[in-house]
Amino acid sequence: MKFIYSLASVAVICQLVSAQSPTCGAQEILNTCLSNQDIYLKTCTDQDYACLCKWHTTKLSCFDNCPQDMGRPFVQGSKDTFCSIAKTYNT
């Protein structure tokens, strides 16, 4: 249960930081991409680390449109965490 609250907190922080980031020419594309990836992330169960790794990796690619966006490090951290766990447990 704490895990879910932690993920929810990270998601809220990412969106707050992203909202405060300097805008780039593709900000609308970034926002749409992030929203779409959040929908896909909701299809993963809490312990389906391969699924979480896959969609956080895809979500990270959204920042290719706005590489200086301040939300990128948070998504990078989530991707690194879930992919590391997935690799450890071979899921």
CSV table of N, CA and C in Angstrom, one decimal:
chain,number,residue,atom,x,y,z
A,1,MET,N,0.8,-1.2,0.0
A,1,MET,CA,0.0,0.0,0.0
A,1,MET,C,0.9,1.3,0.0
A,2,LYS,N,1.9,1.2,0.8
A,2,LYS,CA,2.9,2.4,0.8
A,2,LYS,C,3.5,2.6,-0.6
A,3,PHE,N,3.7,1.5,-1.3
A,3,PHE,CA,4.3,1.6,-2.6
A,3,PHE,C,3.4,2.4,-3.5
A,4,ILE,N,2.1,2.1,-3.4
A,4,ILE,CA,1.1,2.8,-4.3
A,4,ILE,C,1.1,4.3,-4.0
A,5,TYR,N,1.1,4.6,-2.7
A,5,TYR,CA,1.1,6.1,-2.3
A,5,TYR,C,2.4,6.7,-2.7
A,6,SER,N,3.5,6.0,-2.7
A,6,SER,CA,4.8,6.6,-3.1
A,6,SER,C,4.7,6.9,-4.6
A,7,LEU,N,4.2,6.0,-5.4
A,7,LEU,CA,4.0,6.2,-6.8
A,7,LEU,C,3.1,7.3,-7.1
A,8,ALA,N,2.0,7.4,-6.4
A,8,ALA,CA,1.1,8.5,-6.6
A,8,ALA,C,1.8,9.9,-6.3
A,9,SER,N,2.6,9.9,-5.2
A,9,SER,CA,3.3,11.1,-4.8
A,9,SER,C,4.3,11.5,-5.9
A,10,VAL,N,5.0,10.5,-6.4
A,10,VAL,CA,5.9,10.8,-7.5
A,10,VAL,C,5.2,11.4,-8.7
A,11,ALA,N,4.1,10.8,-9.1
A,11,ALA,CA,3.3,11.3,-10.2
A,11,ALA,C,2.9,12.7,-10.0
A,12,VAL,N,2.4,13.1,-8.8
A,12,VAL,CA,1.9,14.4,-8.6
A,12,VAL,C,3.1,15.4,-8.6
A,13,ILE,N,4.2,15.0,-8.0
A,13,ILE,CA,5.4,15.9,-8.1
A,13,ILE,C,5.9,16.1,-9.5
A,14,CYS,N,5.9,15.0,-10.3
A,14,CYS,CA,6.3,15.2,-11.7
A,14,CYS,C,5.4,16.1,-12.5
A,15,GLN,N,4.1,16.0,-12.2
A,15,GLN,CA,3.2,16.9,-12.9
A,15,GLN,C,3.4,18.4,-12.5
A,16,LEU,N,3.6,18.6,-11.2
A,16,LEU,CA,3.8,19.9,-10.7
A,16,LEU,C,5.1,20.5,-11.2
A,17,VAL,N,6.2,19.7,-11.2
A,17,VAL,CA,7.4,20.2,-11.8
A,17,VAL,C,7.3,20.5,-13.2
A,18,SER,N,6.6,19.6,-14.0
A,18,SER,CA,6.5,19.8,-15.4
A,18,SER,C,5.7,21.0,-15.7
A,19,ALA,N,4.7,21.3,-14.9
A,19,ALA,CA,3.9,22.5,-15.0
A,19,ALA,C,4.7,23.8,-14.8
A,20,GLN,N,5.7,23.7,-14.0
A,20,GLN,CA,6.6,24.9,-13.7
A,20,GLN,C,7.8,25.0,-14.6
A,21,SER,N,8.0,24.0,-15.4
A,21,SER,CA,9.2,24.0,-16.3
A,21,SER,C,9.0,25.1,-17.4
A,22,PRO,N,10.2,25.6,-17.8
A,22,PRO,CA,10.1,26.5,-18.9
A,22,PRO,C,9.5,25.8,-20.1
A,23,THR,N,8.7,26.5,-20.9
A,23,THR,CA,8.1,25.8,-22.0
A,23,THR,C,9.0,25.7,-23.2
A,24,CYS,N,8.8,24.7,-24.0
A,24,CYS,CA,9.5,24.6,-25.2
A,24,CYS,C,8.6,24.6,-26.4
A,25,GLY,N,9.1,24.6,-27.6
A,25,GLY,CA,8.2,24.6,-28.7
A,25,GLY,C,7.2,23.5,-28.9
A,26,ALA,N,7.6,22.4,-28.2
A,26,ALA,CA,6.8,21.2,-28.3
A,26,ALA,C,6.1,20.8,-27.0
A,27,GLN,N,5.8,21.8,-26.2
A,27,GLN,CA,5.2,21.6,-24.9
A,27,GLN,C,3.9,20.8,-24.9
A,28,GLU,N,3.1,21.2,-25.9
A,28,GLU,CA,1.8,20.5,-26.0
A,28,GLU,C,2.0,19.0,-26.4
A,29,ILE,N,2.9,18.8,-27.3
A,29,ILE,CA,3.2,17.4,-27.7
A,29,ILE,C,3.7,16.6,-26.4
A,30,LEU,N,4.6,17.2,-25.7
A,30,LEU,CA,5.1,16.6,-24.4
A,30,LEU,C,4.0,16.3,-23.5
A,31,ASN,N,3.1,17.2,-23.2
A,31,ASN,CA,2.0,17.0,-22.3
A,31,ASN,C,1.1,15.9,-22.8
A,32,THR,N,0.8,15.9,-24.1
A,32,THR,CA,-0.1,14.8,-24.6
A,32,THR,C,0.6,13.5,-24.5
A,33,CYS,N,1.9,13.4,-24.8
A,33,CYS,CA,2.6,12.2,-24.7
A,33,CYS,C,2.6,11.7,-23.3
A,34,LEU,N,2.9,12.5,-22.3
A,34,LEU,CA,2.9,12.1,-20.9
A,34,LEU,C,1.6,11.6,-20.4
A,35,SER,N,0.5,12.3,-20.9
A,35,SER,CA,-0.8,11.9,-20.5
A,35,SER,C,-1.2,10.5,-21.1
A,36,ASN,N,-0.8,10.3,-22.3
A,36,ASN,CA,-1.0,9.0,-22.9
A,36,ASN,C,-0.2,7.9,-22.2
A,37,GLN,N,1.0,8.2,-21.8
A,37,GLN,CA,1.8,7.1,-21.2
A,37,GLN,C,1.2,6.8,-19.8
A,38,ASP,N,0.7,7.9,-19.1
A,38,ASP,CA,0.1,7.6,-17.8
A,38,ASP,C,-1.1,6.7,-17.9
A,39,ILE,N,-1.8,6.7,-19.0
A,39,ILE,CA,-2.9,5.8,-19.2
A,39,ILE,C,-2.4,4.4,-19.4
A,40,TYR,N,-1.3,4.2,-20.2
A,40,TYR,CA,-0.7,2.9,-20.3
A,40,TYR,C,-0.2,2.4,-19.0
A,41,LEU,N,0.4,3.2,-18.2
A,41,LEU,CA,1.0,2.8,-16.9
A,41,LEU,C,-0.1,2.3,-16.0
A,42,LYS,N,-1.3,2.8,-16.1
A,42,LYS,CA,-2.4,2.3,-15.3
A,42,LYS,C,-2.8,0.9,-15.6
A,43,THR,N,-2.4,0.4,-16.8
A,43,THR,CA,-2.7,-1.0,-17.1
A,43,THR,C,-1.8,-2.0,-16.4
A,44,CYS,N,-0.7,-1.5,-15.8
A,44,CYS,CA,0.3,-2.4,-15.1
A,44,CYS,C,-0.2,-2.6,-13.7
A,45,THR,N,0.0,-3.9,-13.2
A,45,THR,CA,-0.3,-4.1,-11.8
A,45,THR,C,0.9,-3.6,-11.0
A,46,ASP,N,0.7,-3.5,-9.7
A,46,ASP,CA,1.7,-2.9,-8.9
A,46,ASP,C,3.1,-3.6,-8.9
A,47,GLN,N,3.1,-4.9,-9.1
A,47,GLN,CA,4.3,-5.7,-9.1
A,47,GLN,C,4.7,-6.3,-10.5
A,48,ASP,N,4.1,-5.7,-11.5
A,48,ASP,CA,4.5,-6.1,-12.9
A,48,ASP,C,5.6,-5.2,-13.4
A,49,TYR,N,6.8,-5.5,-12.9
A,49,TYR,CA,7.9,-4.6,-13.1
A,49,TYR,C,8.3,-4.5,-14.6
A,50,ALA,N,8.1,-5.6,-15.3
A,50,ALA,CA,8.4,-5.5,-16.8
A,50,ALA,C,7.5,-4.5,-17.4
A,51,CYS,N,6.2,-4.5,-17.1
A,51,CYS,CA,5.3,-3.6,-17.7
A,51,CYS,C,5.6,-2.2,-17.2
A,52,LEU,N,5.9,-2.0,-16.0
A,52,LEU,CA,6.2,-0.7,-15.5
A,52,LEU,C,7.5,-0.1,-16.1
A,53,CYS,N,8.5,-1.0,-16.3
A,53,CYS,CA,9.7,-0.6,-17.0
A,53,CYS,C,9.4,-0.2,-18.4
A,54,LYS,N,8.6,-1.0,-19.1
A,54,LYS,CA,8.3,-0.7,-20.5
A,54,LYS,C,7.7,0.6,-20.7
A,55,TRP,N,6.7,0.9,-19.9
A,55,TRP,CA,5.9,2.2,-20.0
A,55,TRP,C,6.7,3.4,-19.5
A,56,HIS,N,7.5,3.2,-18.5
A,56,HIS,CA,8.3,4.3,-18.0
A,56,HIS,C,9.4,4.6,-19.0
A,57,THR,N,9.9,3.6,-19.7
A,57,THR,CA,10.9,3.8,-20.7
A,57,THR,C,10.3,4.6,-21.9
A,58,THR,N,9.1,4.2,-22.2
A,58,THR,CA,8.3,4.9,-23.3
A,58,THR,C,8.0,6.4,-22.9
A,59,LYS,N,7.6,6.5,-21.6
A,59,LYS,CA,7.3,7.8,-21.1
A,59,LYS,C,8.5,8.7,-21.1
A,60,LEU,N,9.7,8.2,-20.8
A,60,LEU,CA,10.9,8.9,-20.8
A,60,LEU,C,11.2,9.5,-22.2
A,61,SER,N,10.8,8.7,-23.2
A,61,SER,CA,11.1,9.2,-24.6
A,61,SER,C,10.2,10.4,-25.0
A,62,CYS,N,9.1,10.6,-24.2
A,62,CYS,CA,8.3,11.8,-24.5
A,62,CYS,C,9.2,13.1,-24.3
A,63,PHE,N,10.2,13.0,-23.4
A,63,PHE,CA,11.0,14.2,-23.2
A,63,PHE,C,12.0,14.5,-24.3
A,64,ASP,N,12.1,13.6,-25.3
A,64,ASP,CA,12.9,13.9,-26.5
A,64,ASP,C,12.4,15.2,-27.2
A,65,ASN,N,11.1,15.5,-27.0
A,65,ASN,CA,10.4,16.7,-27.5
A,65,ASN,C,10.8,17.9,-26.8
A,66,CYS,N,11.1,17.8,-25.5
A,66,CYS,CA,11.5,18.9,-24.6
A,66,CYS,C,12.6,18.4,-23.6
A,67,PRO,N,13.8,18.3,-24.1
A,67,PRO,CA,14.8,17.6,-23.3
A,67,PRO,C,15.2,18.4,-22.0
A,68,GLN,N,14.9,19.7,-22.0
A,68,GLN,CA,15.2,20.5,-20.8
A,68,GLN,C,14.1,20.5,-19.7
A,69,ASP,N,13.0,19.9,-20.0
A,69,ASP,CA,11.9,19.9,-19.1
A,69,ASP,C,12.3,19.3,-17.7
A,70,MET,N,11.9,20.0,-16.7
A,70,MET,CA,12.3,19.6,-15.3
A,70,MET,C,11.7,18.3,-14.8
A,71,GLY,N,10.7,17.8,-15.5
A,71,GLY,CA,10.1,16.5,-15.1
A,71,GLY,C,10.9,15.3,-15.5
A,72,ARG,N,11.8,15.5,-16.5
A,72,ARG,CA,12.6,14.4,-17.0
A,72,ARG,C,13.4,13.6,-15.9
A,73,PRO,N,14.1,14.2,-15.0
A,73,PRO,CA,14.8,13.4,-14.0
A,73,PRO,C,13.9,12.5,-13.2
A,74,PHE,N,12.7,12.9,-12.9
A,74,PHE,CA,11.8,12.1,-12.1
A,74,PHE,C,11.4,10.8,-12.9
A,75,VAL,N,11.1,11.0,-14.1
A,75,VAL,CA,10.7,9.9,-15.0
A,75,VAL,C,11.9,9.0,-15.2
A,76,GLN,N,13.1,9.6,-15.4
A,76,GLN,CA,14.3,8.8,-15.5
A,76,GLN,C,14.5,7.9,-14.3
A,77,GLY,N,14.3,8.5,-13.1
A,77,GLY,CA,14.4,7.7,-11.9
A,77,GLY,C,13.5,6.6,-11.7
A,78,SER,N,12.2,6.8,-12.1
A,78,SER,CA,11.2,5.8,-12.1
A,78,SER,C,11.6,4.7,-13.1
A,79,LYS,N,12.0,5.1,-14.3
A,79,LYS,CA,12.4,4.1,-15.3
A,79,LYS,C,13.5,3.2,-14.8
A,80,ASP,N,14.6,3.9,-14.2
A,80,ASP,CA,15.7,3.2,-13.7
A,80,ASP,C,15.3,2.2,-12.6
A,81,THR,N,14.5,2.6,-11.7
A,81,THR,CA,14.1,1.8,-10.6
A,81,THR,C,13.3,0.6,-11.1
A,82,PHE,N,12.3,0.8,-11.9
A,82,PHE,CA,11.4,-0.3,-12.3
A,82,PHE,C,12.2,-1.3,-13.3
A,83,CYS,N,13.0,-0.7,-14.1
A,83,CYS,CA,13.8,-1.6,-15.0
A,83,CYS,C,14.8,-2.4,-14.2
A,84,SER,N,15.4,-1.8,-13.2
A,84,SER,CA,16.4,-2.6,-12.4
A,84,SER,C,15.7,-3.7,-11.6
A,85,ILE,N,14.5,-3.4,-11.1
A,85,ILE,CA,13.7,-4.5,-10.4
A,85,ILE,C,13.3,-5.6,-11.3
A,86,ALA,N,12.9,-5.2,-12.5
A,86,ALA,CA,12.4,-6.2,-13.5
A,86,ALA,C,13.6,-7.0,-13.9
A,87,LYS,N,14.8,-6.4,-14.1
A,87,LYS,CA,16.0,-7.2,-14.4
A,87,LYS,C,16.4,-8.2,-13.3
A,88,THR,N,16.3,-7.7,-12.1
A,88,THR,CA,16.6,-8.5,-10.9
A,88,THR,C,15.8,-9.7,-10.8
A,89,TYR,N,14.5,-9.5,-11.0
A,89,TYR,CA,13.5,-10.6,-10.9
A,89,TYR,C,13.2,-11.3,-12.2
A,90,ASN,N,13.8,-10.9,-13.2
A,90,ASN,CA,13.6,-11.5,-14.6
A,90,ASN,C,12.2,-11.6,-14.9
A,91,THR,N,11.5,-10.4,-14.7
A,91,THR,CA,10.1,-10.4,-15.1
A,91,THR,C,9.9,-9.8,-16.5
